[in-house]
Coordinates of C-alpha atoms and ligand atoms in Angstrom, one line a residue:
M20 CA -209.6 -168.3 -45.5
Q21 CA -211.7 -170.8 -47.4
P22 CA -210.8 -174.5 -47.2
P23 CA -210.1 -176.3 -50.5
F24 CA -212.9 -178.0 -52.4
K25 CA -213.5 -181.4 -50.9
I26 CA -215.7 -184.2 -52.2
Y27 CA -216.7 -187.5 -50.7
N28 CA -215.2 -190.3 -52.7
T29 CA -217.1 -193.6 -52.5
L30 CA -214.0 -195.4 -53.5
T31 CA -212.0 -194.4 -50.5
R32 CA -214.9 -193.6 -48.2
K33 CA -213.3 -190.2 -47.4
K34 CA -213.8 -186.6 -48.1
E35 CA -210.9 -185.7 -50.3
V36 CA -209.5 -182.5 -51.7
F37 CA -210.5 -182.4 -55.3
K38 CA -207.4 -182.6 -57.6
P39 CA -208.1 -183.0 -61.3
I40 CA -205.7 -185.1 -63.4
N41 CA -205.2 -182.3 -66.0
P42 CA -206.3 -179.0 -64.6
P43 CA -208.0 -176.7 -65.6
L44 CA -209.8 -179.6 -67.4
V45 CA -212.2 -181.8 -65.4
G46 CA -213.7 -184.9 -66.9
M47 CA -217.0 -185.8 -65.4
Y48 CA -219.3 -188.7 -66.3
V49 CA -222.8 -189.2 -64.9
C50 CA -225.0 -192.2 -65.7
G51 CA -228.0 -190.9 -67.5
P52 CA -231.6 -192.2 -67.6
T53 CA -232.8 -195.4 -69.2
V54 CA -235.3 -193.8 -71.5
Y55 CA -238.3 -196.2 -71.4
N56 CA -240.5 -194.1 -69.2
Y57 CA -241.0 -190.6 -67.9
V58 CA -238.4 -189.5 -65.4
H59 CA -239.7 -189.2 -61.8
L60 CA -238.7 -186.8 -59.1
G61 CA -236.2 -189.3 -57.7
N62 CA -234.3 -189.4 -61.1
V63 CA -234.6 -185.6 -61.2
R64 CA -233.0 -185.2 -57.8
T65 CA -229.9 -187.2 -58.8
F66 CA -229.4 -185.2 -62.0
T67 CA -230.0 -181.9 -60.2
G68 CA -227.4 -182.9 -57.6
F69 CA -224.8 -183.4 -60.4
D70 CA -225.9 -180.2 -62.1
I71 CA -224.8 -178.4 -58.9
L72 CA -221.4 -180.1 -59.0
Y73 CA -221.0 -179.2 -62.7
R74 CA -222.0 -175.6 -62.0
Y75 CA -219.7 -175.3 -59.0
L76 CA -216.7 -176.7 -60.9
L77 CA -217.4 -174.1 -63.6
H78 CA -217.7 -171.4 -60.9
L79 CA -214.3 -172.4 -59.5
G80 CA -212.8 -171.8 -62.9
Y81 CA -212.5 -175.4 -64.2
K82 CA -213.3 -176.3 -67.8
V83 CA -215.5 -179.3 -67.5
R84 CA -216.3 -181.9 -70.0
Y85 CA -219.5 -183.3 -68.7
V86 CA -220.7 -186.5 -70.3
R87 CA -224.1 -187.8 -69.4
N88 CA -225.3 -190.8 -71.4
I89 CA -228.7 -191.9 -72.6
T90 CA -229.2 -195.6 -72.0
D91 CA -231.2 -196.8 -75.0
V92 CA -230.3 -200.5 -75.0
G93 CA -229.1 -203.3 -72.7
H94 CA -230.9 -202.4 -69.4
L95 CA -233.0 -205.4 -68.8
V96 CA -236.1 -205.6 -66.7
D97 CA -235.2 -206.1 -63.0
D98 CA -231.7 -205.0 -63.8
A99 CA -231.1 -208.7 -64.6
D100 CA -228.7 -210.4 -67.0
D101 CA -231.5 -212.3 -68.7
G102 CA -234.9 -211.3 -70.0
E103 CA -236.5 -208.4 -71.8
D104 CA -234.9 -205.1 -72.6
K105 CA -236.8 -202.3 -70.8
I106 CA -237.1 -200.3 -74.0
G107 CA -238.0 -203.4 -76.1
K108 CA -240.7 -204.3 -73.7
K109 CA -242.2 -200.8 -73.7
A110 CA -242.0 -200.7 -77.5
K111 CA -244.0 -203.9 -77.7
L112 CA -246.5 -202.7 -75.1
D113 CA -247.1 -199.3 -76.8
N114 CA -246.8 -200.6 -80.3
L115 CA -243.9 -198.3 -81.1
E116 CA -240.5 -198.6 -82.7
P117 CA -237.9 -199.0 -79.9
M118 CA -236.2 -195.8 -81.1
E119 CA -239.6 -194.0 -80.9
V120 CA -239.7 -195.0 -77.3
V121 CA -236.2 -193.7 -76.8
Q122 CA -236.9 -190.4 -78.5
K123 CA -240.2 -189.8 -76.7
Y124 CA -238.7 -190.3 -73.2
T125 CA -235.4 -188.5 -74.1
N126 CA -237.5 -185.5 -75.1
D127 CA -239.4 -185.7 -71.8
F128 CA -236.1 -185.9 -69.9
H129 CA -234.7 -182.9 -71.8
D130 CA -237.9 -180.9 -71.1
V131 CA -237.7 -181.6 -67.4
M132 CA -234.0 -180.8 -67.2
N133 CA -234.7 -177.5 -69.0
I134 CA -237.6 -176.5 -66.8
L135 CA -235.5 -177.1 -63.7
N136 CA -232.7 -175.1 -65.3
N137 CA -230.3 -178.0 -65.2
K138 CA -227.5 -177.4 -67.7
A139 CA -227.1 -179.6 -70.7
P140 CA -224.0 -181.9 -70.6
S141 CA -221.1 -181.2 -73.0
I142 CA -221.7 -184.6 -74.6
E143 CA -224.8 -186.8 -74.5
P144 CA -223.8 -190.1 -76.1
S145 CA -226.1 -193.1 -76.4
A146 CA -225.4 -196.8 -76.0
T147 CA -226.7 -197.7 -79.5
G148 CA -224.5 -195.1 -81.0
H149 CA -221.4 -196.9 -79.7
M150 CA -221.9 -200.5 -80.7
I151 CA -218.5 -200.8 -82.5
E152 CA -216.7 -199.4 -79.5
Q153 CA -218.5 -201.8 -77.2
I154 CA -217.7 -204.8 -79.3
K155 CA -214.1 -203.7 -79.4
M156 CA -213.9 -203.5 -75.6
I157 CA -215.4 -207.1 -75.3
E158 CA -212.7 -208.3 -77.8
D159 CA -210.1 -206.7 -75.6
L160 CA -211.4 -208.3 -72.4
L161 CA -211.6 -211.7 -74.2
E162 CA -208.0 -211.3 -75.4
K163 CA -206.8 -210.4 -71.9
G164 CA -208.5 -213.4 -70.5
F165 CA -211.1 -211.6 -68.3
A166 CA -214.1 -212.7 -70.3
Y167 CA -215.4 -215.9 -71.8
E168 CA -217.9 -216.9 -74.5
T169 CA -220.7 -219.4 -74.1
N170 CA -223.4 -220.0 -76.7
G171 CA -222.9 -216.7 -78.4
S172 CA -223.0 -214.7 -75.2
V173 CA -219.9 -213.2 -73.5
Y174 CA -219.5 -212.8 -69.7
F175 CA -217.0 -211.1 -67.5
D176 CA -215.1 -213.6 -65.4
V177 CA -215.3 -212.1 -61.9
R178 CA -213.4 -215.0 -60.3
K179 CA -210.5 -214.6 -62.7
Y180 CA -210.5 -210.8 -62.2
S181 CA -210.5 -211.1 -58.4
E182 CA -207.3 -213.2 -58.5
S183 CA -205.4 -210.1 -59.4
H184 CA -207.8 -207.3 -58.5
E185 CA -210.2 -206.4 -55.8
Y186 CA -213.8 -206.9 -57.0
G187 CA -216.2 -205.3 -54.6
K188 CA -213.9 -202.5 -53.4
L189 CA -216.3 -199.7 -54.6
S190 CA -219.4 -201.0 -52.9
G191 CA -217.6 -202.5 -50.0
R192 CA -218.5 -206.1 -50.8
N193 CA -216.5 -209.1 -50.0
I194 CA -215.6 -211.2 -53.0
D195 CA -215.5 -214.5 -51.0
E196 CA -219.0 -213.8 -49.7
L197 CA -220.1 -212.8 -53.2
L198 CA -218.7 -216.0 -54.7
S199 CA -220.0 -218.3 -51.9
G200 CA -223.3 -216.7 -51.2
Q201 CA -224.8 -217.5 -54.6
R202 CA -227.3 -220.1 -55.6
E203 CA -226.1 -223.3 -57.2
L204 CA -225.7 -223.1 -60.9
D205 CA -227.8 -225.7 -62.5
G206 CA -225.6 -226.7 -65.4
Q207 CA -227.9 -225.0 -67.8
D208 CA -226.5 -221.6 -66.9
E209 CA -224.1 -220.1 -69.3
K210 CA -222.2 -218.3 -66.6
R211 CA -219.3 -219.9 -64.7
E212 CA -220.2 -218.0 -61.5
N213 CA -223.5 -216.4 -60.7
I214 CA -221.9 -213.0 -60.2
D215 CA -220.3 -213.0 -63.6
F216 CA -222.1 -210.4 -65.7
A217 CA -223.0 -210.1 -69.3
L218 CA -220.8 -208.2 -71.7
W219 CA -222.7 -209.4 -74.8
K220 CA -226.0 -211.4 -74.8
K221 CA -227.2 -213.5 -77.7
A222 CA -230.7 -212.3 -78.6
T223 CA -233.5 -214.8 -78.1
K224 CA -236.1 -215.2 -80.8
G225 CA -238.5 -212.5 -79.6
H226 CA -235.8 -210.0 -78.7
I227 CA -236.3 -207.0 -81.0
M228 CA -233.2 -205.0 -80.1
R229 CA -230.2 -206.8 -81.7
W230 CA -227.0 -206.1 -83.6
P231 CA -224.5 -208.3 -85.3
S232 CA -221.3 -209.2 -83.5
P233 CA -218.5 -211.8 -83.8
W234 CA -220.4 -213.9 -81.2
S235 CA -224.0 -213.7 -82.2
D236 CA -226.8 -211.3 -83.2
G237 CA -227.4 -209.8 -79.8
F238 CA -226.9 -206.8 -77.6
P239 CA -224.4 -205.4 -75.2
G240 CA -224.6 -205.7 -71.4
W241 CA -225.8 -202.7 -69.4
H242 CA -222.6 -202.0 -67.6
L243 CA -220.5 -201.9 -70.7
E244 CA -221.8 -198.7 -72.3
C245 CA -220.6 -196.4 -69.5
S246 CA -217.1 -197.9 -69.4
V247 CA -216.9 -197.5 -73.2
M248 CA -218.3 -194.0 -73.5
G249 CA -216.4 -192.7 -70.4
Q250 CA -213.1 -194.0 -71.9
K251 CA -213.9 -192.7 -75.4
Y252 CA -214.7 -189.1 -74.3
L253 CA -212.8 -188.7 -71.1
G254 CA -209.8 -191.1 -71.2
K255 CA -208.8 -194.4 -69.6
T256 CA -208.7 -192.7 -66.2
F257 CA -210.9 -189.7 -65.7
D258 CA -211.7 -187.4 -62.7
I259 CA -215.3 -187.9 -61.6
H260 CA -218.0 -190.5 -62.1
G261 CA -221.4 -190.1 -60.6
G262 CA -224.9 -191.6 -60.4
G263 CA -227.5 -192.6 -57.9
M264 CA -226.6 -194.7 -54.8
D265 CA -228.5 -197.6 -56.3
L266 CA -226.0 -197.8 -59.2
K267 CA -223.1 -198.4 -56.9
F268 CA -223.6 -202.1 -57.1
P269 CA -223.6 -203.8 -59.5
H270 CA -223.4 -201.2 -62.2
H271 CA -220.5 -199.1 -61.0
E272 CA -218.6 -202.0 -59.4
C273 CA -218.8 -203.7 -62.8
E274 CA -217.5 -200.5 -64.5
V275 CA -214.5 -200.5 -62.2
A276 CA -213.8 -204.1 -63.1
Q277 CA -214.2 -203.6 -66.8
G278 CA -212.0 -200.5 -67.0
T279 CA -209.3 -201.9 -64.8
A280 CA -209.2 -205.3 -66.5
C281 CA -209.1 -203.6 -69.9
N282 CA -206.5 -200.9 -69.3
D283 CA -204.8 -201.9 -66.1
V284 CA -205.5 -198.5 -64.6
E285 CA -208.1 -197.2 -62.2
P286 CA -210.9 -195.9 -64.5
V287 CA -212.1 -193.2 -62.2
N288 CA -210.5 -191.1 -59.4
Y289 CA -213.6 -189.9 -57.6
W290 CA -216.8 -191.9 -57.5
M291 CA -219.8 -189.9 -56.3
H292 CA -223.2 -191.2 -55.4
A293 CA -226.3 -189.2 -54.7
N294 CA -228.8 -190.6 -52.3
M295 CA -232.4 -191.6 -52.9
L296 CA -235.5 -189.5 -52.9
T297 CA -238.1 -191.4 -50.8
V298 CA -241.9 -191.3 -50.3
N299 CA -243.0 -192.1 -46.8
G300 CA -239.5 -193.6 -46.2
Q301 CA -239.6 -195.8 -49.3
K302 CA -237.4 -195.3 -52.4
M303 CA -239.3 -193.6 -55.2
S304 CA -239.3 -196.0 -58.0
K305 CA -241.2 -196.9 -61.1
S306 CA -241.5 -200.5 -60.0
L307 CA -242.9 -199.6 -56.6
N308 CA -245.6 -197.5 -58.1
N309 CA -244.9 -194.5 -55.8
S310 CA -243.5 -192.2 -58.4
I311 CA -244.4 -188.6 -58.6
L312 CA -243.7 -187.2 -62.0
P313 CA -242.5 -183.6 -62.5
N314 CA -245.7 -182.6 -64.3
E315 CA -247.8 -184.0 -61.5
L316 CA -245.8 -181.8 -59.1
F317 CA -246.2 -178.7 -61.3
S318 CA -249.9 -179.2 -61.6
G319 CA -250.6 -180.6 -58.2
N320 CA -252.3 -183.5 -59.9
N321 CA -251.2 -186.4 -57.6
P322 CA -253.0 -187.7 -54.5
L323 CA -249.8 -187.3 -52.4
L324 CA -249.8 -183.5 -53.0
D325 CA -251.9 -180.8 -51.3
Q326 CA -251.2 -178.3 -54.1
A327 CA -249.0 -177.5 -57.1
Y328 CA -245.4 -176.6 -56.6
S329 CA -243.2 -174.8 -59.1
P330 CA -240.0 -176.1 -60.6
M331 CA -237.8 -173.7 -58.6
T332 CA -239.6 -174.7 -55.4
L333 CA -238.5 -178.3 -56.2
R334 CA -235.0 -177.2 -56.9
F335 CA -234.9 -175.3 -53.6
A336 CA -236.2 -178.3 -51.7
F337 CA -233.5 -180.6 -53.2
M338 CA -230.9 -178.1 -52.1
Q339 CA -232.1 -178.1 -48.5
A340 CA -231.0 -181.7 -48.2
H341 CA -227.4 -182.9 -48.6
Y342 CA -227.0 -184.9 -51.8
R343 CA -225.6 -187.9 -49.8
S344 CA -228.6 -188.0 -47.4
T345 CA -231.9 -189.5 -48.3
M346 CA -234.7 -187.0 -48.7
D347 CA -238.3 -187.7 -48.1
I348 CA -240.6 -185.7 -50.3
S349 CA -243.4 -184.1 -48.3
N350 CA -245.9 -181.2 -48.6
E351 CA -244.2 -179.6 -45.5
A352 CA -240.8 -179.6 -47.1
L353 CA -242.1 -178.3 -50.4
K354 CA -244.1 -175.5 -48.7
A355 CA -241.1 -174.4 -46.7
A356 CA -239.0 -174.6 -49.9
S357 CA -241.5 -172.3 -51.7
K358 CA -241.1 -169.7 -49.1
G359 CA -237.3 -170.1 -49.0
Y360 CA -237.1 -169.8 -52.8
R361 CA -239.2 -166.6 -52.9
K362 CA -237.1 -165.0 -50.1
M363 CA -234.0 -165.8 -52.1
I364 CA -235.4 -164.3 -55.3
N365 CA -236.6 -161.2 -53.6
G366 CA -233.0 -160.8 -52.4
L367 CA -231.8 -161.2 -56.0
R368 CA -234.2 -158.4 -57.2
L369 CA -233.0 -156.1 -54.4
V370 CA -229.3 -156.8 -54.9
K371 CA -229.5 -156.2 -58.6
G372 CA -230.9 -152.7 -57.8
L373 CA -228.0 -151.7 -55.6
S374 CA -225.1 -149.6 -56.7
Y375 CA -222.0 -148.4 -54.8
S376 CA -221.6 -144.8 -53.7
E377 CA -219.0 -143.0 -51.7
D378 CA -219.8 -140.3 -49.0
S379 CA -216.9 -138.6 -47.2
A380 CA -219.3 -137.8 -44.3
I381 CA -219.8 -141.5 -43.6
E382 CA -217.1 -143.5 -42.0
K383 CA -216.2 -147.0 -43.1
D384 CA -217.5 -149.6 -40.7
A385 CA -214.6 -152.0 -40.2
K386 CA -216.6 -154.5 -38.1
L387 CA -219.4 -154.7 -40.7
N388 CA -217.0 -155.1 -43.6
K389 CA -215.3 -158.0 -41.7
Q390 CA -218.6 -159.5 -40.9
I391 CA -219.7 -159.5 -44.6
L392 CA -216.4 -161.1 -45.7
S393 CA -216.8 -163.8 -43.1
I394 CA -220.4 -164.5 -44.3
I395 CA -219.1 -164.8 -47.9
D396 CA -216.5 -167.3 -46.6
S397 CA -219.2 -169.3 -45.0
V398 CA -221.0 -169.7 -48.3
Y399 CA -217.8 -171.1 -49.9
R400 CA -217.1 -173.2 -46.8
G401 CA -220.5 -174.9 -47.3
M402 CA -219.9 -175.7 -50.9
N403 CA -216.3 -176.7 -50.4
D404 CA -217.5 -179.2 -47.7
D405 CA -218.7 -181.8 -50.2
L406 CA -221.3 -179.5 -51.8
N407 CA -223.3 -178.7 -48.6
T408 CA -225.9 -176.6 -50.4
A409 CA -228.0 -176.1 -47.2
V410 CA -225.0 -174.4 -45.5
A411 CA -224.3 -172.3 -48.5
I412 CA -228.0 -171.2 -48.6
A413 CA -227.9 -170.3 -44.9
G414 CA -224.9 -168.2 -45.7
L415 CA -226.7 -166.5 -48.5
F416 CA -229.6 -165.7 -46.2
N417 CA -227.2 -164.1 -43.8
L418 CA -225.8 -162.0 -46.6
L419 CA -229.4 -161.2 -47.4
K420 CA -229.9 -159.7 -43.9
K421 CA -227.2 -157.2 -44.8
I422 CA -228.7 -156.5 -48.2
N423 CA -232.1 -155.9 -46.6
G424 CA -230.4 -153.6 -44.1
I425 CA -229.1 -151.5 -47.0
H426 CA -232.5 -151.6 -48.6
L427 CA -234.2 -150.3 -45.4
G428 CA -231.5 -147.7 -44.9
Q429 CA -230.1 -149.2 -41.7
I430 CA -226.8 -149.8 -43.4
K431 CA -225.3 -147.0 -45.4
I432 CA -223.5 -148.2 -48.6
P433 CA -220.6 -145.7 -48.1
A434 CA -219.9 -147.5 -44.8
L435 CA -218.8 -150.5 -46.9
E436 CA -215.5 -150.7 -48.7
K437 CA -216.1 -150.8 -52.4
E438 CA -214.3 -154.2 -52.7
V439 CA -216.5 -155.7 -50.0
F440 CA -219.7 -154.2 -51.5
D441 CA -218.8 -155.7 -54.9
K442 CA -217.9 -159.1 -53.4
M443 CA -221.2 -159.2 -51.6
V444 CA -223.2 -158.3 -54.7
N445 CA -221.3 -160.7 -56.9
T446 CA -221.4 -163.6 -54.5
Y447 CA -225.1 -163.3 -54.0
I448 CA -225.9 -163.1 -57.7
S449 CA -223.4 -165.7 -58.8
F450 CA -224.4 -168.2 -56.2
V451 CA -228.1 -167.8 -56.7
E452 CA -228.0 -167.8 -60.5
D453 CA -224.9 -169.6 -61.6
V454 CA -224.0 -172.1 -58.8
L455 CA -227.4 -173.0 -57.4
G456 CA -229.1 -172.4 -60.8
F457 CA -232.2 -170.5 -59.7
I458 CA -234.2 -168.4 -62.1
E459 CA -236.9 -165.9 -61.3
E460 CA -240.3 -167.5 -61.8
K461 CA -242.4 -164.5 -63.0
P462 CA -246.0 -164.4 -61.9
Q463 CA -248.1 -166.5 -64.3
N464 CA -251.3 -164.5 -63.9
L465 CA -250.4 -161.7 -66.3
E466 CA -254.0 -161.6 -67.7
S467 CA -255.6 -160.9 -64.3
A468 CA -253.0 -158.1 -63.7
I469 CA -254.0 -156.5 -67.0
E470 CA -257.7 -156.8 -66.1
I471 CA -257.0 -154.8 -62.9
V472 CA -255.2 -152.1 -64.8
L473 CA -258.0 -152.0 -67.4
Q474 CA -260.5 -151.5 -64.5
D475 CA -258.5 -148.4 -63.5
Y476 CA -258.5 -147.3 -67.1
K477 CA -262.2 -147.6 -67.3
E478 CA -262.7 -145.6 -64.1
A479 CA -260.3 -142.9 -65.4
K480 CA -262.3 -142.7 -68.7
E481 CA -265.6 -142.4 -66.8
A482 CA -264.1 -139.6 -64.7
K483 CA -262.8 -137.9 -67.9
D484 CA -259.3 -138.0 -66.4
Y485 CA -257.7 -138.1 -69.8
D486 CA -254.1 -137.6 -68.5
K487 CA -254.5 -140.9 -66.6
V488 CA -256.1 -142.6 -69.5
D489 CA -253.2 -141.7 -71.8
L490 CA -250.7 -142.7 -69.1
I491 CA -252.2 -146.2 -68.7
R492 CA -252.4 -146.6 -72.5
G493 CA -248.8 -145.5 -72.9
Q494 CA -247.5 -147.8 -70.2
L495 CA -249.3 -150.8 -71.5
K496 CA -248.1 -150.1 -75.0
V497 CA -244.5 -150.2 -73.7
M498 CA -245.3 -153.6 -72.4
G499 CA -246.5 -154.7 -75.8
I500 CA -250.2 -154.4 -75.0
S501 CA -252.7 -152.2 -76.8
V502 CA -256.0 -151.1 -75.2
K503 CA -259.1 -151.2 -77.4
D504 CA -262.0 -149.0 -76.6
M505 CA -265.1 -150.9 -77.9
K506 CA -268.6 -149.5 -77.9
D507 CA -269.7 -151.3 -74.8
R508 CA -266.5 -152.6 -73.3
I509 CA -262.8 -152.4 -73.1
E510 CA -260.5 -155.0 -74.5
W511 CA -256.8 -155.6 -74.8
A512 CA -254.7 -157.2 -77.5
Y513 CA -251.0 -157.7 -78.2
D514 CA -249.8 -154.5 -79.8
E515 CA -249.1 -155.0 -83.6
Q516 CA -247.6 -151.6 -84.3
Ligands
AMP12 P1 -232.7 -195.0 -64.3 O1 -233.4 -194.3 -65.4 O2 -233.5 -196.0 -63.5 O3 -231.4 -195.6 -64.8 O4 -232.2 -193.9 -63.2 C1 -231.6 -192.7 -63.6 C2 -230.9 -192.1 -62.4 O5 -231.8 -191.9 -61.4 C3 -229.9 -193.1 -61.8 O6 -228.7 -192.3 -61.5 C4 -230.5 -193.6 -60.6 O7 -229.6 -193.9 -59.6 C5 -231.4 -192.4 -60.1 N1 -232.5 -192.7 -59.3 C6 -233.4 -193.7 -59.5 N2 -234.4 -193.7 -58.5 C7 -234.0 -192.7 -57.6 C8 -234.6 -192.1 -56.4 N3 -235.7 -192.6 -55.8 N4 -233.9 -191.1 -55.9 C9 -232.8 -190.6 -56.4 N5 -232.2 -191.0 -57.5 C10 -232.8 -192.1 -58.2
ZN13 ZN1 -223.8 -196.0 -66.1

């Protein structure tokens, strides 16, 4: 028997059986990228991790509303509460409109998600598209007494909130330490406490990203957008909220506070955090200058890489590590992943070519049937144990041993019960394609393959073996390629007939 689907909840620090509020619907929110630069492999790891969760929930039969936002305003340099907007800064640097920056890097993000076969979310809202809702939530927080205005900016009152609620419970921080461990406010500061965070900031003179509000021409705080969009599309309390581990504090801690203060309910039931991709043990980050970009990986054009690696190799490498563990990117891991991925896809090609047959002369092998069912169970056990993809893949490789056995004639298909055979085939295909999201990367060097065939064609022509000549011509035509006999050479072109 398979155990139920359990996920690790950052909020309770426990693996918990997943129970949606309103099954079969599942509401899932993942913090999307701040689109001021190309996404790096670290960002990609986190989004791929949540793609697996999304896919597995669908596989389990849930209907998932998956919201992943685009942060296009409010995320300030150094994740601070003062200073330049990351997008505004980039726009000035590159002499672009802020929304041009947003579009450029959103396009890049989408391209990368597609090439890795990550599914698009159900809704992809942006912060700038929800200004009215953000202003409304600030008004609610002011009215409830959890926020205050100073000089046209509005801040969340953490001390006030912590009188009735537990600020710090998500990230495991102690409110007294947070309140006492801060620098002295110098009287110039607009905040009452250093850990208070901005809900609305009045724009300074040079700040280009600004909107009108009841308090000032300004812009919303970074933490607000996710509370607002999560609530708008998934409700005041929804099932799952995810993001990278580095967002746990302050971003998600602030979201918990905003949602709770506003609605007096827990905003999220399961908080999930994906761990960091590292380079030589250090977090991959734009600011540390150790980023590897997807295109650099696919072309091999980065000093840290020995060679190019394909998108599916990267996907396989991600799945060899658990999403809550850090993962160090290395040539060794990628080379092993490349082999693993090919083995898995060879299995897929084999299994798709199998069909069931009965033979009264061959007895059913009860032990083998039982073994196969138990391997299938192990695949689910892996996924049900907080998405342990490495265990699930090990299970699939065990299944592959049986599939190879059939291919080599060591296992006779009629020795399997039809139900077991179908389950084996369906599990392998659905896990590889639907749950883990692998696609077959076809060989790129089609042109060299055609040249080899044309060499054969030329030799057949010289030997006047016209049957073979016609055969090659016919087969290439089926593939959409026509052979052209020129005076002094043989060429090919795409068939136009
Ligand atoms: P950002 O664009 O910086 O907001 O990041 C987008 C997502 O990538 C967030 O969920 C981050 O937590 C995540 N992220 C950033 N750096 C890394 C990293 N080195 N490894 C894994 N995830 C990361
Ligand atoms: Zn967020």
